[in-house]
Amino acid sequence: MTIGADAPGTGAPTGVAGDLADLLRRVAARDRAAFAALYKQTSAKLYGVVVRILPRGDAAAEALQEAYVRIWEKAGDFDAAKGSPLAWMATIARNRALDEVRRVRPAFLEDLCEGFEPAADEVDPLASRERSEALAALLDCLKTLDDEKRGILLLAYYRGLSREALAKRFGRPVPTIKTWLHRSLAQLRDCLAT
Amino acid sequence: MTLAPDDDFAAAEYALGTLAPGERAMLAARRQREPELDAAIRAWEARLSPLAETAPAIEPPSDYLAAIEARIRAHAPAAPADAVALELRRRVSRWRAAAIAATSLAAMLAIGFIVRETTRAKVPHEYVAILQKDAGSPAFAVTVDLDSRSLTVRPVAAPTQSGKSYELWLIDAQVGAPRSLGVISAGAVTRAANLSGFDRGVVENATYAVTVEPLGGSPSGQPSGPPVFVGKLIPVGP
C-alpha cells in the first residue's frame, strides 16, 4: 500500500521516499504504529542486505533486530538532506551485520567464498532498472574502474568480505588488495565530488 | 580537511567493511572522540549507501517484529529514580532471546529466573510485580515489601488517561471479590501502606490488576471493567 505523500507548496518529498521520511519523523516522536509500518515497508530490503553478509538464522536475526532497535533509537538523527531514508536504514543494517560477522568463525568466510557465484546470485547493479539519482551517479563512477577493481569493491560492499577473503577470492596478495581498494575509493570520491 | 590521508582511507575501509577486526575495533573507539574521523566515516557511508538499494527483497521470519519491539521495551530508558524498574529492565535486556516475546507466563518466569540467578538464597522480603497486558509491554511495576506491607507503584510505560483514573486491585481466591488498593498515577510513583489488612501468603500469591475507572476510582468499590494490566509478584530482594 503506497500513500502518495504529495504535499503541494511545502516541497516535501513525494512517493515512497517521502512516506519513509514521514514515518521516520513519526518514529522519532515515539509513534509505535509508524515504526511497525516502517518495518513492514523496509524489512525485506534490510534483510536482503543482511543475508548477503551473514548466514540466515541467529546471526542474521541478531543483526536485523539490533538494526531496527537502533533505527528506533536514532530516527531523530535522520537528515533527509544527506540521503534517502532507505539508504540510511540499510547502512545501519549493514553496519550491524559487519559487527556481527566479526564474531562468526573465520571458516564461514572461506565457505562463503567457495559457495557463491556472484554472477548468478547477485542482482547485477549495472543492469538497467529503476534506480535513484544517487545510485545512478555512483554506478556511473564505478564504471570508471576496471572490472577487477570494481568487482573487488562491490564484493567487499555486498558481502562484507575482509581483505584476506578478497585476496583469496581474487588470487592477489593482501597488500595489493589494500592498495587497490584505496585507489578505487579515492577515484570514487573524486568522481562523486565533480 | 584536517584528516590525514591514511585516516581517510581507514574511514573508507571502515565504511566498506574491509578492515581487520582489530583495526575496526580501534577505529570504532577512535571515532567516539575524534569528530573528524567520525565525519569521514559517515561521509564514506553516505557515498556507498546507494548500493544498498540493489539488495534483493527477502522477507524475514514473521516473528522478528515482535522480537524487535520486545528489545526496544527492554532498552527503554527509565524514569529518574526508578531504580527497581531500571534494574529489571537491565536484567531483561541482558537476556535478549526471542523467548521474551513468547507468552506472558514465559516472560514472567524468565524475569523470575534472571532475578533468582542473581539473588543469594536468602528469604526475600521484597517482591515486584510487572503489570502488563501482554508479554513485553510492561505498564506498571509494583514493589511490595512484605515485612512492612508497604506497596509502591511505579509507572513504566502506562499510557496516561485523561478524565479517568487507573485503580489497582488485589485479586485472590481467599479474599473473594477483588480488593481495591487505591487509585494509581501513570505519571508518578504512588506509595501506599494498605496491604496491612492481608495475610502475608495472600499478598504473596495474589494477582495484581489495574482497571480503568472514572476519575477518582470506581464508584462501586468493584472493578468497572476487565483488567488492562495484570501481574503477579516475583521475589527480588534482599
Short mmCIF file of C-alpha atoms in Angstrom, two decimals:
data_model
loop_
_atom_site.label_atom_id
_atom_site.label_comp_id
_atom_site.label_asym_id
_atom_site.label_seq_id
_atom_site.Cartn_x
_atom_site.Cartn_y
_atom_site.Cartn_z
CA MET A 1 0.00 0.00 0.00
CA THR A 2 1.56 3.26 -1.06
CA ILE A 3 0.23 6.50 0.26
CA GLY A 4 1.01 9.29 -2.15
CA ALA A 5 2.68 11.81 0.08
CA ASP A 6 2.10 14.72 -2.22
CA ALA A 7 2.37 17.91 -0.26
CA PRO A 8 1.98 20.81 -2.66
CA GLY A 9 3.66 24.00 -1.64
CA THR A 10 5.77 22.54 1.12
CA GLY A 11 8.48 21.00 -1.05
CA ALA A 12 8.10 17.73 0.88
CA PRO A 13 9.47 14.60 -0.82
CA THR A 14 6.85 12.55 -2.64
CA GLY A 15 6.49 8.85 -3.27
CA VAL A 16 8.00 6.04 -1.27
CA ALA A 17 10.98 8.04 0.00
CA GLY A 18 8.56 10.71 1.23
CA ASP A 19 6.50 8.05 3.00
CA LEU A 20 9.59 6.63 4.70
CA ALA A 21 10.87 10.04 5.73
CA ASP A 22 7.48 10.83 7.21
CA LEU A 23 7.39 7.51 9.03
CA LEU A 24 10.88 8.17 10.43
CA ARG A 25 9.72 11.54 11.71
CA ARG A 26 6.83 9.86 13.48
CA VAL A 27 9.10 7.14 14.84
CA ALA A 28 11.33 9.88 16.26
CA ALA A 29 8.19 11.10 18.05
CA ARG A 30 7.82 7.58 19.53
CA ASP A 31 4.92 6.53 17.29
CA ARG A 32 4.86 2.73 17.60
CA ALA A 33 2.37 2.26 14.79
CA ALA A 34 4.62 4.24 12.47
CA PHE A 35 7.54 2.03 13.49
CA ALA A 36 5.58 -1.11 12.64
CA ALA A 37 4.61 0.40 9.28
CA LEU A 38 8.24 1.38 8.63
CA TYR A 39 9.32 -2.16 9.43
CA LYS A 40 6.75 -3.66 7.07
CA GLN A 41 7.85 -1.42 4.22
CA THR A 42 11.60 -1.83 4.65
CA SER A 43 12.40 -5.10 6.41
CA ALA A 44 12.65 -7.20 3.24
CA LYS A 45 15.22 -4.82 1.78
CA LEU A 46 17.22 -4.62 5.00
CA TYR A 47 17.08 -8.38 5.42
CA GLY A 48 18.35 -8.70 1.85
CA VAL A 49 21.33 -6.51 2.83
CA VAL A 50 22.00 -8.56 5.95
CA VAL A 51 21.79 -12.06 4.46
CA ARG A 52 24.34 -11.20 1.79
CA ILE A 53 26.80 -10.79 4.65
CA LEU A 54 25.61 -13.25 7.31
CA PRO A 55 24.12 -16.74 7.27
CA ARG A 56 20.41 -16.90 7.95
CA GLY A 57 19.42 -17.89 11.44
CA ASP A 58 20.71 -16.46 14.69
CA ALA A 59 23.40 -14.21 13.21
CA ALA A 60 21.11 -12.57 10.66
CA ALA A 61 18.32 -12.30 13.24
CA GLU A 62 20.64 -10.56 15.69
CA ALA A 63 21.90 -8.08 13.10
CA LEU A 64 18.47 -7.25 11.66
CA GLN A 65 16.78 -6.92 15.03
CA GLU A 66 19.53 -4.79 16.53
CA ALA A 67 19.44 -2.64 13.40
CA TYR A 68 15.76 -1.86 13.88
CA VAL A 69 16.30 -1.13 17.58
CA ARG A 70 18.97 1.36 16.52
CA ILE A 71 16.63 2.82 13.90
CA TRP A 72 14.01 3.30 16.63
CA GLU A 73 16.56 4.96 18.88
CA LYS A 74 18.19 7.14 16.23
CA ALA A 75 15.24 8.00 13.96
CA GLY A 76 15.60 11.63 15.03
CA ASP A 77 19.11 11.70 13.55
CA PHE A 78 17.94 11.02 10.02
CA ASP A 79 18.66 14.00 7.82
CA ALA A 80 16.75 13.99 4.53
CA ALA A 81 19.28 16.37 3.04
CA LYS A 82 22.03 13.77 3.37
CA GLY A 83 20.45 10.81 1.62
CA SER A 84 17.41 8.63 1.24
CA PRO A 85 15.66 7.06 4.24
CA LEU A 86 16.19 3.56 2.89
CA ALA A 87 19.90 4.16 2.32
CA TRP A 88 20.23 5.48 5.89
CA MET A 89 18.41 2.47 7.31
CA ALA A 90 20.26 0.00 5.10
CA THR A 91 23.59 1.44 6.25
CA ILE A 92 22.58 0.83 9.85
CA ALA A 93 21.62 -2.74 8.99
CA ARG A 94 24.84 -3.29 7.08
CA ASN A 95 26.94 -1.93 9.96
CA ARG A 96 25.23 -4.27 12.41
CA ALA A 97 25.87 -7.15 10.03
CA LEU A 98 29.54 -6.18 9.75
CA ASP A 99 29.84 -6.06 13.54
CA GLU A 100 28.18 -9.48 13.74
CA VAL A 101 30.30 -11.08 11.05
CA ARG A 102 33.45 -10.43 13.08
CA ARG A 103 32.02 -12.79 15.71
CA VAL A 104 31.39 -15.59 13.24
CA ARG A 105 34.06 -18.27 12.70
CA PRO A 106 36.56 -17.20 10.07
CA ALA A 107 35.90 -20.53 8.39
CA PHE A 108 32.48 -19.23 7.45
CA LEU A 109 34.04 -16.56 5.30
CA GLU A 110 36.00 -19.22 3.45
CA ASP A 111 32.81 -21.20 2.86
CA LEU A 112 31.18 -18.04 1.61
CA CYS A 113 33.91 -17.52 -0.93
CA GLU A 114 33.53 -21.05 -2.25
CA GLY A 115 29.79 -21.28 -2.22
CA PHE A 116 28.58 -18.33 -4.20
CA GLU A 117 28.88 -17.35 -7.80
CA PRO A 118 28.20 -13.65 -7.84
CA ALA A 119 27.11 -13.56 -11.44
CA ALA A 120 24.29 -16.00 -10.80
CA ASP A 121 23.42 -14.95 -7.28
CA GLU A 122 23.79 -11.19 -7.22
CA VAL A 123 21.36 -8.73 -8.59
CA ASP A 124 23.51 -7.08 -11.22
CA PRO A 125 23.78 -3.47 -10.14
CA LEU A 126 24.69 -2.39 -13.62
CA ALA A 127 21.56 -3.83 -15.17
CA SER A 128 19.17 -1.14 -16.19
CA ARG A 129 16.15 -0.72 -13.97
CA GLU A 130 14.57 1.86 -11.77
CA ARG A 131 17.17 3.48 -9.60
CA SER A 132 17.63 6.62 -7.62
CA GLU A 133 19.74 9.52 -8.82
CA ALA A 134 22.29 8.82 -6.12
CA LEU A 135 22.63 5.21 -7.20
CA ALA A 136 22.88 6.22 -10.86
CA ALA A 137 25.67 8.67 -10.05
CA LEU A 138 27.53 6.08 -8.01
CA LEU A 139 27.19 3.43 -10.71
CA ASP A 140 28.47 5.86 -13.32
CA CYS A 141 31.53 6.50 -11.17
CA LEU A 142 32.01 2.76 -10.57
CA LYS A 143 32.13 2.24 -14.33
CA THR A 144 35.36 4.26 -14.41
CA LEU A 145 37.08 1.44 -12.50
CA ASP A 146 38.37 -1.60 -14.36
CA ASP A 147 36.35 -4.79 -13.98
CA GLU A 148 38.58 -6.49 -11.43
CA LYS A 149 38.91 -3.47 -9.16
CA ARG A 150 35.20 -2.73 -9.38
CA GLY A 151 34.45 -6.39 -8.62
CA ILE A 152 36.65 -6.27 -5.52
CA LEU A 153 34.91 -3.14 -4.26
CA LEU A 154 31.40 -4.44 -4.91
CA LEU A 155 32.12 -7.82 -3.38
CA ALA A 156 33.53 -6.08 -0.30
CA TYR A 157 30.41 -3.96 -0.02
CA TYR A 158 27.81 -6.62 -0.71
CA ARG A 159 29.44 -9.48 1.18
CA GLY A 160 31.35 -7.69 3.92
CA LEU A 161 34.46 -9.66 3.00
CA SER A 162 37.77 -8.90 4.65
CA ARG A 163 40.95 -8.10 2.75
CA GLU A 164 42.10 -11.67 3.39
CA ALA A 165 38.93 -13.18 1.94
CA LEU A 166 39.11 -10.85 -1.04
CA ALA A 167 42.77 -11.72 -1.57
CA LYS A 168 41.91 -15.39 -1.61
CA ARG A 169 38.95 -14.85 -3.89
CA PHE A 170 40.82 -12.82 -6.46
CA GLY A 171 44.14 -14.58 -6.11
CA ARG A 172 46.03 -11.43 -5.14
CA PRO A 173 48.24 -10.64 -2.14
CA VAL A 174 46.58 -8.81 0.75
CA PRO A 175 48.73 -5.64 0.41
CA THR A 176 47.69 -5.42 -3.24
CA ILE A 177 44.05 -5.67 -2.29
CA LYS A 178 44.54 -2.90 0.25
CA THR A 179 46.28 -0.63 -2.26
CA TRP A 180 43.69 -1.30 -4.93
CA LEU A 181 40.86 -0.60 -2.52
CA HIS A 182 42.39 2.71 -1.57
CA ARG A 183 42.91 3.72 -5.17
CA SER A 184 39.39 2.70 -6.17
CA LEU A 185 37.86 4.53 -3.23
CA ALA A 186 39.87 7.66 -3.95
CA GLN A 187 38.75 7.51 -7.57
CA LEU A 188 35.15 7.15 -6.47
CA ARG A 189 35.42 10.03 -4.06
CA ASP A 190 36.88 12.33 -6.70
CA CYS A 191 34.32 11.26 -9.28
CA LEU A 192 31.39 11.82 -6.94
CA ALA A 193 32.68 15.23 -5.96
CA THR A 194 32.51 16.52 -9.53
CA MET B 1 40.15 18.77 5.59
CA THR B 2 42.43 18.21 8.55
CA LEU B 3 42.18 14.43 8.46
CA ALA B 4 45.36 12.56 7.44
CA PRO B 5 45.03 10.64 4.14
CA ASP B 6 45.70 7.36 5.96
CA ASP B 7 42.84 8.09 8.31
CA ASP B 8 40.55 8.92 5.42
CA PHE B 9 41.36 5.58 3.79
CA ALA B 10 40.83 3.84 7.12
CA ALA B 11 37.46 5.57 7.37
CA ALA B 12 36.64 4.42 3.82
CA GLU B 13 37.60 0.83 4.58
CA TYR B 14 35.65 1.01 7.81
CA ALA B 15 32.56 2.02 5.86
CA LEU B 16 33.27 -0.65 3.27
CA GLY B 17 33.89 -3.30 5.94
CA THR B 18 37.33 -4.49 4.86
CA LEU B 19 39.31 -3.54 7.95
CA ALA B 20 40.73 -6.39 10.03
CA PRO B 21 38.79 -6.91 13.30
CA GLY B 22 41.46 -5.22 15.42
CA GLU B 23 41.65 -2.23 13.07
CA ARG B 24 37.88 -1.98 13.02
CA ALA B 25 37.65 -2.03 16.80
CA MET B 26 40.34 0.64 17.09
CA LEU B 27 38.61 2.93 14.64
CA ALA B 28 35.27 2.35 16.36
CA ALA B 29 36.86 3.57 19.59
CA ARG B 30 38.68 6.48 17.97
CA ARG B 31 35.59 7.83 16.24
CA GLN B 32 33.92 8.37 19.61
CA ARG B 33 36.50 11.02 20.48
CA GLU B 34 37.61 12.23 17.05
CA PRO B 35 34.81 14.11 15.34
CA GLU B 36 36.68 14.49 12.02
CA LEU B 37 37.21 10.75 11.82
CA ASP B 38 33.57 10.18 12.68
CA ALA B 39 32.53 12.65 9.98
CA ALA B 40 34.79 10.93 7.44
CA ILE B 41 33.26 7.53 8.19
CA ARG B 42 29.78 8.96 7.80
CA ALA B 43 30.75 10.64 4.53
CA TRP B 44 32.04 7.36 3.12
CA GLU B 45 28.92 5.54 4.30
CA ALA B 46 26.82 8.13 2.50
CA ARG B 47 28.86 7.72 -0.71
CA LEU B 48 28.41 3.96 -0.71
CA SER B 49 24.90 3.66 0.73
CA PRO B 50 23.05 3.84 -2.63
CA LEU B 51 24.46 0.37 -3.31
CA ALA B 52 22.14 -0.93 -0.61
CA GLU B 53 19.25 -0.21 -2.98
CA THR B 54 20.38 -3.13 -5.11
CA ALA B 55 19.77 -5.65 -2.33
CA PRO B 56 17.17 -8.29 -3.19
CA ALA B 57 13.99 -8.01 -1.13
CA ILE B 58 13.82 -11.09 1.11
CA GLU B 59 11.07 -11.38 3.72
CA PRO B 60 12.48 -12.03 7.18
CA PRO B 61 10.79 -14.56 9.50
CA SER B 62 7.43 -13.28 10.68
CA ASP B 63 8.25 -13.23 14.39
CA TYR B 64 11.08 -10.71 14.06
CA LEU B 65 8.94 -7.60 14.55
CA ALA B 66 7.63 -8.80 17.91
CA ALA B 67 11.18 -9.62 18.99
CA ILE B 68 12.33 -6.15 17.93
CA GLU B 69 9.53 -4.48 19.87
CA ALA B 70 10.47 -6.54 22.92
CA ARG B 71 14.10 -5.43 22.61
CA ILE B 72 13.01 -1.80 22.33
CA ARG B 73 10.95 -2.07 25.50
CA ALA B 74 13.87 -3.71 27.27
CA HIS B 75 16.18 -0.91 26.13
CA ALA B 76 13.85 1.95 27.00
CA PRO B 77 15.35 4.50 29.42
CA ALA B 78 13.74 4.50 32.84
CA ALA B 79 12.16 7.46 34.60
CA PRO B 80 14.63 9.06 37.00
CA ALA B 81 14.97 7.40 40.43
CA ASP B 82 13.08 4.40 39.05
CA ALA B 83 15.65 2.04 40.46
CA VAL B 84 13.73 -1.19 40.59
CA ALA B 85 12.18 -0.88 37.14
CA LEU B 86 15.56 0.07 35.71
CA GLU B 87 17.26 -2.91 37.30
CA LEU B 88 14.63 -5.25 35.94
CA ARG B 89 14.99 -3.70 32.51
CA ARG B 90 18.74 -4.19 32.65
CA ARG B 91 18.29 -7.82 33.55
CA VAL B 92 15.75 -8.33 30.83
CA SER B 93 17.85 -6.61 28.19
CA ARG B 94 20.81 -8.86 29.01
CA TRP B 95 18.60 -11.79 28.17
CA ARG B 96 17.85 -10.85 24.62
CA ALA B 97 16.47 -14.04 23.12
CA ALA B 98 13.22 -14.30 21.24
CA ALA B 99 11.59 -16.09 24.18
CA ILE B 100 10.70 -12.82 25.80
CA ALA B 101 8.24 -12.17 23.01
CA ALA B 102 6.57 -15.53 23.54
CA THR B 103 3.97 -15.82 26.27
CA SER B 104 3.30 -13.66 29.28
CA LEU B 105 3.96 -16.61 31.57
CA ALA B 106 7.28 -17.34 29.91
CA ALA B 107 8.26 -13.69 30.23
CA MET B 108 7.38 -13.60 33.91
CA LEU B 109 9.13 -16.89 34.59
CA ALA B 110 12.15 -15.67 32.71
CA ILE B 111 12.28 -12.46 34.73
CA GLY B 112 11.97 -14.57 37.84
CA PHE B 113 14.75 -16.84 36.62
CA ILE B 114 17.11 -13.94 36.00
CA VAL B 115 16.25 -12.46 39.36
CA ARG B 116 16.76 -15.71 41.21
CA GLU B 117 20.03 -16.26 39.44
CA THR B 118 21.44 -13.11 40.90
CA THR B 119 19.96 -13.10 44.38
CA ARG B 120 21.64 -15.19 47.05
CA ALA B 121 19.47 -17.82 48.71
CA LYS B 122 18.01 -15.62 51.44
CA VAL B 123 14.39 -15.29 52.43
CA PRO B 124 13.16 -12.49 50.22
CA HIS B 125 11.06 -9.79 51.73
CA GLU B 126 10.82 -7.60 48.67
CA TYR B 127 8.74 -8.56 45.69
CA VAL B 128 7.96 -6.97 42.39
CA ALA B 129 5.06 -7.48 40.06
CA ILE B 130 5.27 -6.28 36.49
CA LEU B 131 1.78 -5.34 35.43
CA GLN B 132 1.34 -5.69 31.71
CA LYS B 133 -1.31 -6.51 29.16
CA ASP B 134 0.84 -8.91 27.19
CA ALA B 135 4.38 -10.19 27.06
CA GLY B 136 6.92 -7.45 26.76
CA SER B 137 4.66 -4.46 27.30
CA PRO B 138 5.06 -3.60 30.99
CA ALA B 139 2.92 -0.72 32.17
CA PHE B 140 3.49 -0.58 35.93
CA ALA B 141 5.95 -2.09 38.35
CA VAL B 142 4.55 -2.80 41.80
CA THR B 143 7.08 -3.27 44.57
CA VAL B 144 5.89 -4.84 47.78
CA ASP B 145 7.86 -5.05 50.99
CA LEU B 146 6.30 -7.97 52.77
CA ASP B 147 7.74 -7.04 56.15
CA SER B 148 6.31 -3.56 56.25
CA ARG B 149 3.39 -4.42 53.95
CA SER B 150 4.18 -1.29 52.00
CA LEU B 151 3.42 -1.05 48.34
CA THR B 152 4.96 1.21 45.73
CA VAL B 153 3.66 1.55 42.21
CA ARG B 154 5.99 2.89 39.55
CA PRO B 155 4.72 3.69 36.06
CA VAL B 156 6.89 2.01 33.46
CA ALA B 157 5.14 2.72 30.20
CA ALA B 158 1.49 3.22 31.01
CA PRO B 159 -0.42 5.45 28.65
CA THR B 160 -1.87 8.41 30.50
CA GLN B 161 -5.63 8.59 30.74
CA SER B 162 -7.41 11.89 30.76
CA GLY B 163 -10.67 12.11 32.65
CA LYS B 164 -10.16 8.62 34.04
CA SER B 165 -8.14 7.00 36.79
CA TYR B 166 -6.17 3.79 36.99
CA GLU B 167 -7.08 1.71 40.01
CA LEU B 168 -5.06 -1.16 41.44
CA TRP B 169 -6.76 -4.29 42.73
CA LEU B 170 -5.62 -7.32 44.69
CA ILE B 171 -7.30 -10.47 43.46
CA ASP B 172 -7.08 -13.69 45.41
CA ALA B 173 -9.49 -16.59 45.88
CA GLN B 174 -9.02 -16.49 49.64
CA VAL B 175 -10.31 -12.94 49.96
CA GLY B 176 -13.12 -13.38 47.47
CA ALA B 177 -14.00 -10.29 45.48
CA PRO B 178 -11.22 -8.00 44.19
CA ARG B 179 -9.94 -5.56 46.82
CA SER B 180 -9.03 -2.04 45.85
CA LEU B 181 -5.52 -0.89 46.66
CA GLY B 182 -6.33 2.60 45.54
CA VAL B 183 -6.01 4.88 42.56
CA ILE B 184 -2.55 4.95 40.95
CA SER B 185 -0.90 7.52 38.77
CA ALA B 186 0.51 6.90 35.29
CA GLY B 187 2.87 9.80 35.67
CA ALA B 188 4.30 9.49 39.15
CA VAL B 189 5.15 6.97 41.82
CA THR B 190 2.30 6.01 44.17
CA ARG B 191 3.12 4.86 47.67
CA ALA B 192 0.66 3.12 49.94
CA ALA B 193 0.65 1.04 53.08
CA ASN B 194 -2.72 -0.53 52.59
CA LEU B 195 -1.67 -4.16 52.39
CA SER B 196 -1.59 -4.44 56.16
CA GLY B 197 -5.03 -6.00 56.30
CA PHE B 198 -3.95 -9.03 54.32
CA ASP B 199 -2.11 -12.21 55.25
CA ARG B 200 1.45 -12.49 54.02
CA GLY B 201 0.51 -15.55 51.96
CA VAL B 202 -2.37 -13.71 50.33
CA VAL B 203 -0.19 -10.74 49.42
CA GLU B 204 2.49 -13.04 48.06
CA ASN B 205 0.23 -15.13 45.87
CA ALA B 206 -2.41 -12.67 44.74
CA THR B 207 -2.86 -11.40 41.24
CA TYR B 208 -2.46 -7.65 40.92
CA ALA B 209 -4.62 -5.99 38.31
CA VAL B 210 -5.22 -2.47 37.03
CA THR B 211 -8.51 -1.28 35.63
CA VAL B 212 -9.54 2.00 34.08
CA GLU B 213 -12.11 3.72 36.25
CA PRO B 214 -13.95 7.03 36.37
CA LEU B 215 -11.85 9.85 37.77
CA GLY B 216 -11.22 9.18 41.45
CA GLY B 217 -11.74 5.44 41.25
CA SER B 218 -14.58 3.00 40.98
CA PRO B 219 -17.77 4.38 42.47
CA SER B 220 -18.99 0.88 43.28
CA GLY B 221 -15.92 -0.36 45.08
CA GLN B 222 -15.56 -3.10 42.48
CA PRO B 223 -13.81 -3.02 39.10
CA SER B 224 -15.93 -1.37 36.42
CA GLY B 225 -14.46 -3.48 33.68
CA PRO B 226 -11.85 -6.12 32.85
CA PRO B 227 -8.22 -5.55 33.92
CA VAL B 228 -5.98 -3.77 31.43
CA PHE B 229 -2.71 -4.74 33.10
CA VAL B 230 -2.06 -7.84 35.19
CA GLY B 231 0.87 -9.36 37.04
CA LYS B 232 1.99 -11.45 39.95
CA LEU B 233 4.73 -10.90 42.49
CA ILE B 234 8.22 -12.28 41.98
CA PRO B 235 10.81 -12.15 44.78
CA VAL B 236 13.67 -9.76 44.13
CA GLY B 237 15.27 -8.90 47.38
CA PRO B 238 17.26 -8.60 49.63
#
